[in-house]
PDB file of C-alpha atoms in Angstrom:
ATOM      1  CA  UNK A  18      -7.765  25.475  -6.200  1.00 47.00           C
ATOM      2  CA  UNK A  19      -7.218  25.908  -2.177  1.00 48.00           C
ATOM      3  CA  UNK A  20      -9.416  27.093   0.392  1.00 53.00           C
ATOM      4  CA  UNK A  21      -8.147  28.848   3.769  1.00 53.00           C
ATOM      5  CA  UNK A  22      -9.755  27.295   7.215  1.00 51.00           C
ATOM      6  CA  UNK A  23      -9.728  28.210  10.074  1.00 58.00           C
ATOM      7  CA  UNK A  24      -9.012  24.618  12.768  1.00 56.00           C
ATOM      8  CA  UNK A  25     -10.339  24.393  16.101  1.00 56.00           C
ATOM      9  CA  UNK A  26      -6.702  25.693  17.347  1.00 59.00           C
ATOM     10  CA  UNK A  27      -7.450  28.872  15.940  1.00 60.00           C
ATOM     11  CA  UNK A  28      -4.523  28.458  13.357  1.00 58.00           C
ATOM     12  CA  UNK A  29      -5.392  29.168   9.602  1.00 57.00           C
ATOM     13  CA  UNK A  30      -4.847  26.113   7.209  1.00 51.00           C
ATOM     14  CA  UNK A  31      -4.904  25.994   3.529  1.00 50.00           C
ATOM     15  CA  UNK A  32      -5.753  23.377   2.267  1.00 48.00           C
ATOM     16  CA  UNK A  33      -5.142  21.759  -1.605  1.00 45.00           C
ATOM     17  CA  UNK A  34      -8.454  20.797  -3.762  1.00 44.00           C
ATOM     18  CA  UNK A  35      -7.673  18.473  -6.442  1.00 48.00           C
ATOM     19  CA  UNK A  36     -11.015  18.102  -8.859  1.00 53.00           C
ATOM     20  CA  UNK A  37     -10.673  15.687 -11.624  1.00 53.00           C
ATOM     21  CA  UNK A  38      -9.133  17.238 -14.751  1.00 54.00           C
ATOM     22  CA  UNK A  39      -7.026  19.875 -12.354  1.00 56.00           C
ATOM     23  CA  UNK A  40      -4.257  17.314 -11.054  1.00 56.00           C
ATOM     24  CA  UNK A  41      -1.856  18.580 -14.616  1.00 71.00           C
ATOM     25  CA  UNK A  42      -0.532  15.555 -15.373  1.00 88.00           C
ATOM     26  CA  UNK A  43      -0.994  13.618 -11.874  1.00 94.00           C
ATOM     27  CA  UNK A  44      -3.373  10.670 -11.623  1.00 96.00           C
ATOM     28  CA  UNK A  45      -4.977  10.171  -8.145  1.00 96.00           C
ATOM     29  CA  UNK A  46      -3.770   6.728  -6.702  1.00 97.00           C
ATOM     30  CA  UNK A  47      -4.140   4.696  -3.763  1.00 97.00           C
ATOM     31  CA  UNK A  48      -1.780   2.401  -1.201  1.00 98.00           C
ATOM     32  CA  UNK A  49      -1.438   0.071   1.374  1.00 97.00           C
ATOM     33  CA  UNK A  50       1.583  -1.199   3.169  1.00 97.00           C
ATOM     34  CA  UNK A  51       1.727  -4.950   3.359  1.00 97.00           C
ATOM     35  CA  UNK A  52       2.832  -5.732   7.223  1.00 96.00           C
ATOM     36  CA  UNK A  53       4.285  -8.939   7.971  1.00 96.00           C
ATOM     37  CA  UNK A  54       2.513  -9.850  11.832  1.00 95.00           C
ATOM     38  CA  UNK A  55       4.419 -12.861  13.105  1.00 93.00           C
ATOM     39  CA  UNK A  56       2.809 -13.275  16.627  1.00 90.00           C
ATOM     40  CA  UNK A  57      -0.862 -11.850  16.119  1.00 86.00           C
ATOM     41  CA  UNK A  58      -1.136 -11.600  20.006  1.00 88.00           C
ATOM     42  CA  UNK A  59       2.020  -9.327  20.306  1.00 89.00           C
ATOM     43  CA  UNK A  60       0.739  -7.359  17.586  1.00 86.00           C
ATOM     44  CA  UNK A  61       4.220  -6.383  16.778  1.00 92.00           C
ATOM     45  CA  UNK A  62       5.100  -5.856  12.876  1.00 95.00           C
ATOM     46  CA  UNK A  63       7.370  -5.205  10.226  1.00 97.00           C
ATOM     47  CA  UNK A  64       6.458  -3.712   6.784  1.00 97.00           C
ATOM     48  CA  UNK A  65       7.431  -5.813   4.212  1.00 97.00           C
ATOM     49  CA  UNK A  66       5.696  -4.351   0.963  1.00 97.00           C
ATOM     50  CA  UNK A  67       3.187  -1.540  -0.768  1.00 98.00           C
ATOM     51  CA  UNK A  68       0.528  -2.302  -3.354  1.00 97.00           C
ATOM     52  CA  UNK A  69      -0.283   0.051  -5.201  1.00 98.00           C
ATOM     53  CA  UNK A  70      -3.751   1.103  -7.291  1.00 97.00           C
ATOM     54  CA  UNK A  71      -4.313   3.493  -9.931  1.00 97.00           C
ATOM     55  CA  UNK A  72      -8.152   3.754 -11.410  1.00 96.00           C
ATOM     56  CA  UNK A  73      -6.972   6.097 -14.535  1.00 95.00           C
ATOM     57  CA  UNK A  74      -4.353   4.091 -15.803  1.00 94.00           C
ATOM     58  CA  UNK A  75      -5.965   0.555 -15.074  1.00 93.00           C
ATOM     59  CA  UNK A  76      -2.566  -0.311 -12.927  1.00 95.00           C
ATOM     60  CA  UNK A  77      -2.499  -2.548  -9.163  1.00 95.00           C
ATOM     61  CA  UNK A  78       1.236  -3.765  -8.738  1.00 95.00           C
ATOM     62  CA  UNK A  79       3.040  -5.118  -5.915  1.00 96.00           C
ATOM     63  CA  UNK A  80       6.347  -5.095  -4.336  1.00 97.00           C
ATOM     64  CA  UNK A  81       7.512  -6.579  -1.865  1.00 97.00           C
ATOM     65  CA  UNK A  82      10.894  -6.704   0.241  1.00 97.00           C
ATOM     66  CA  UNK A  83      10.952  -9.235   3.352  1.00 97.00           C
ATOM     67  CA  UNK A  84      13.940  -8.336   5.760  1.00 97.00           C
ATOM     68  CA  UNK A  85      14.586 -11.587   7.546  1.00 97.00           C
ATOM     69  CA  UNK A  86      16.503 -10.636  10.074  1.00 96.00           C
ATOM     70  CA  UNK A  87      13.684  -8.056  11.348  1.00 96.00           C
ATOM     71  CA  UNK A  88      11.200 -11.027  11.280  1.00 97.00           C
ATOM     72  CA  UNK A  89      13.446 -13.349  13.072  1.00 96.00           C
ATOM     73  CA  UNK A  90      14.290 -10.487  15.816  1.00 95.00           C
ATOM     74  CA  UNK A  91      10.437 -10.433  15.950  1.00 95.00           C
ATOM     75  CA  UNK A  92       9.116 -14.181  16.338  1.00 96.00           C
ATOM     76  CA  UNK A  93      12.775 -16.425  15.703  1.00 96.00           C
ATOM     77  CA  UNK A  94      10.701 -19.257  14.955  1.00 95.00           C
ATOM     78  CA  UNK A  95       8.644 -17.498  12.452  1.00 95.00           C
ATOM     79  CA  UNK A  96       7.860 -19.242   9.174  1.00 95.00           C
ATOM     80  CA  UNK A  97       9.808 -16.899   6.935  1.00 97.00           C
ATOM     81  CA  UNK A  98       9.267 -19.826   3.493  1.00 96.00           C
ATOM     82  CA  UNK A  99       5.865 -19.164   4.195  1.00 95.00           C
ATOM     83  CA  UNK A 100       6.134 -15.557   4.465  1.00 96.00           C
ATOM     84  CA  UNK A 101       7.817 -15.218   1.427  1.00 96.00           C
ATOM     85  CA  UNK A 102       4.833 -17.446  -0.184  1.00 94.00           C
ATOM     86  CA  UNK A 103       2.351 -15.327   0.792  1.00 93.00           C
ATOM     87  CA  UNK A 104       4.009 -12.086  -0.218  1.00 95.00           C
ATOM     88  CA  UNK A 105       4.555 -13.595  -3.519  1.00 94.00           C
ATOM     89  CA  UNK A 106       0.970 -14.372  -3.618  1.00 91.00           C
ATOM     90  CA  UNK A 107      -0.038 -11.140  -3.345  1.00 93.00           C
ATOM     91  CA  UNK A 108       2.350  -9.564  -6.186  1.00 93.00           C
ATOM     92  CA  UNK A 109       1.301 -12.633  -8.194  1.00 91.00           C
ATOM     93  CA  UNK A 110      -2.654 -11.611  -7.720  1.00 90.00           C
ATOM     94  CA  UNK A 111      -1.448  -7.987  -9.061  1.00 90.00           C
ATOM     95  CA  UNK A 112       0.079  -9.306 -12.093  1.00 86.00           C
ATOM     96  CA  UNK A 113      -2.731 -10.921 -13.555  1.00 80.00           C
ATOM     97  CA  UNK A 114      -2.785 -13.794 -15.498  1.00 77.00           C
ATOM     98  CA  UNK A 115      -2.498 -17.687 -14.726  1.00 78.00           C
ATOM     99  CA  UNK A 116      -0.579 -17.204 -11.508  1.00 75.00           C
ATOM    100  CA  UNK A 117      -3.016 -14.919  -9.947  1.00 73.00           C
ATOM    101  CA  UNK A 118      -5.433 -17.390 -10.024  1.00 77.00           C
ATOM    102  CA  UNK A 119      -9.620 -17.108  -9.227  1.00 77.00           C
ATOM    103  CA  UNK A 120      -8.744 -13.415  -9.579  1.00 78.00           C
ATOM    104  CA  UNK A 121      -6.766 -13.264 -12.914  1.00 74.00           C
ATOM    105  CA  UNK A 122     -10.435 -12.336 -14.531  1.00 78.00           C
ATOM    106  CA  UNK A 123     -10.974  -9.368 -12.050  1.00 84.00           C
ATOM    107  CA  UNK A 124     -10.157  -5.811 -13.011  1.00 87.00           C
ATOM    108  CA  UNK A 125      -7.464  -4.056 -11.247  1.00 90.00           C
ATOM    109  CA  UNK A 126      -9.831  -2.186  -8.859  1.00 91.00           C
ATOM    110  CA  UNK A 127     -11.565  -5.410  -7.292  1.00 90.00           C
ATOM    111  CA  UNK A 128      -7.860  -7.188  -7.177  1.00 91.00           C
ATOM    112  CA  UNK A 129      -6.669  -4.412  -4.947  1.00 94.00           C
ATOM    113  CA  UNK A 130      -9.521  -3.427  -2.904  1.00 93.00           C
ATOM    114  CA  UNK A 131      -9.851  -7.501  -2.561  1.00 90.00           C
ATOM    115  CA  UNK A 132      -6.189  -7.381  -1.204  1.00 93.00           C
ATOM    116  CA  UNK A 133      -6.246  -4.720   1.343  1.00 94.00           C
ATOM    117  CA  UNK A 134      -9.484  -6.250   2.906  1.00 92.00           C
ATOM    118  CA  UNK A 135      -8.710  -6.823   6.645  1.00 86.00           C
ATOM    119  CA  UNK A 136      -7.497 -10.609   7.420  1.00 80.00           C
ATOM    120  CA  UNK A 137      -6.088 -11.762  10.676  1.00 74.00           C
ATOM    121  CA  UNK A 138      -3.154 -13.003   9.033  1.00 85.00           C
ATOM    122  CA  UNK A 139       0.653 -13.103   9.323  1.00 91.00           C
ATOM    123  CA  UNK A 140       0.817 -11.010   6.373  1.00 94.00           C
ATOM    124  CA  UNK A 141      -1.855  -8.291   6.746  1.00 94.00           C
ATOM    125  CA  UNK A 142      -2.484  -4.603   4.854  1.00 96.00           C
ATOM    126  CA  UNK A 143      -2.349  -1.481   6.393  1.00 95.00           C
ATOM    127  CA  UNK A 144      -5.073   1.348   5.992  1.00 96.00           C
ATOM    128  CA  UNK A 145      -5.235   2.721   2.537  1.00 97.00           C
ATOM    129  CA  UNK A 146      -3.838   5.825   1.920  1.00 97.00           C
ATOM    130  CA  UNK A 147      -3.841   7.998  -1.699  1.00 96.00           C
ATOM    131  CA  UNK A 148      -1.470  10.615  -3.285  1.00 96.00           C
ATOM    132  CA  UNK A 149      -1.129  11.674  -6.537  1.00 96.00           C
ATOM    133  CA  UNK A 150       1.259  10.196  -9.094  1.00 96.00           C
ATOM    134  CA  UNK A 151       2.772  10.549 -12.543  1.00 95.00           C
ATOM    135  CA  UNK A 152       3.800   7.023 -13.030  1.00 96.00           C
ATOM    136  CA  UNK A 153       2.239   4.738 -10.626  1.00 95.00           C
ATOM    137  CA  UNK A 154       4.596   2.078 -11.460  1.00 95.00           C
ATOM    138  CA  UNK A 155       7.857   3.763 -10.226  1.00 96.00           C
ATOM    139  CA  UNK A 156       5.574   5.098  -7.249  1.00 97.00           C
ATOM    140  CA  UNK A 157       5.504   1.424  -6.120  1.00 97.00           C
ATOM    141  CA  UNK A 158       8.827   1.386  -6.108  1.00 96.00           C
ATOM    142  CA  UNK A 159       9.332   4.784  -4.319  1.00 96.00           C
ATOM    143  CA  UNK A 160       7.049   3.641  -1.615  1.00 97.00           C
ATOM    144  CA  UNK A 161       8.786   0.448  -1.000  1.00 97.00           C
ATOM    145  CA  UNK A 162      12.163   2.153  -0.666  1.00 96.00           C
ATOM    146  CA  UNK A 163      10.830   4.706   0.965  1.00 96.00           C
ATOM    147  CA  UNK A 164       8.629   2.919   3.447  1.00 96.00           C
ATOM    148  CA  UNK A 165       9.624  -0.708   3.597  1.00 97.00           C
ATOM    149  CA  UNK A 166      13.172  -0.793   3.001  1.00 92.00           C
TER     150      UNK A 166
END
């Protein structure tokens, strides 16, 4: 279904209305970009990861890629072991189980909206964003090559 508009510039728009049932075989997911903040008062960053949620097929997953060298241009005494801890953390919370600790009873939904709650961290999540998917595993992986990488 799409509907024409008309935006304030006068320009006609059309725009895409996906209703549940009418995405074929598309699932509606969500993301967030996990962004690596070394000196919270320069507020520079680097993206170092993308988690990724998926309501219809019960899926949150993680991946993350930490490019050193960007981090160490960024802050060159930043803690990059620590880093690295605390993006494994966060793909470890998304697998479930033992390692994901206090959370490994939650569902996927509270793990990931959990994850991408604001935190004045070094590692921090970006604003959620959604798409549509057939596999929402190798869309985790698209993302990070295609955003983080």
């Amino acid at each position: 279904m799409s509907q024409t508009h008309i935006n304030v510039a006068g320009h006609v728009v059309e725009r895409h209305i996906t209703r549940s049932g009418q995405g074929g075989d598309r699932d509606v997911f969500e993301y967030a970009l996990l962004r690596v903040v070394p000196r919270v008062e320069r507020g520079e960053c680097i993206n170092a990861g993308v988690l990724v949620y998926c309501r219809a097929k019960a899926y949150v997953g993680a991946r993350t890629h930490l490019d050193e060298a960007r981090l160490l241009a960024l802050d060159p005494a930043a803690d990059v072991a620590g880093v690295r801890a605390a993006l494994g953390a966060v793909e470890a919370v998304c697998a479930g189980g033992e390692a994901a600790g206090g959370a490994a009873g939650d569902d996927p939904g509270r793990r990931f909206r959990w994850l991408v709650a604001p935190r004045s961290t070094i590692v921090q999540p970006g604003p959620v964003h959604t798409g549509l998917t057939r596999d929402a595993a190798a869309e985790t992986e698209r993302l990070l090559d295609l955003l983080v990488r």
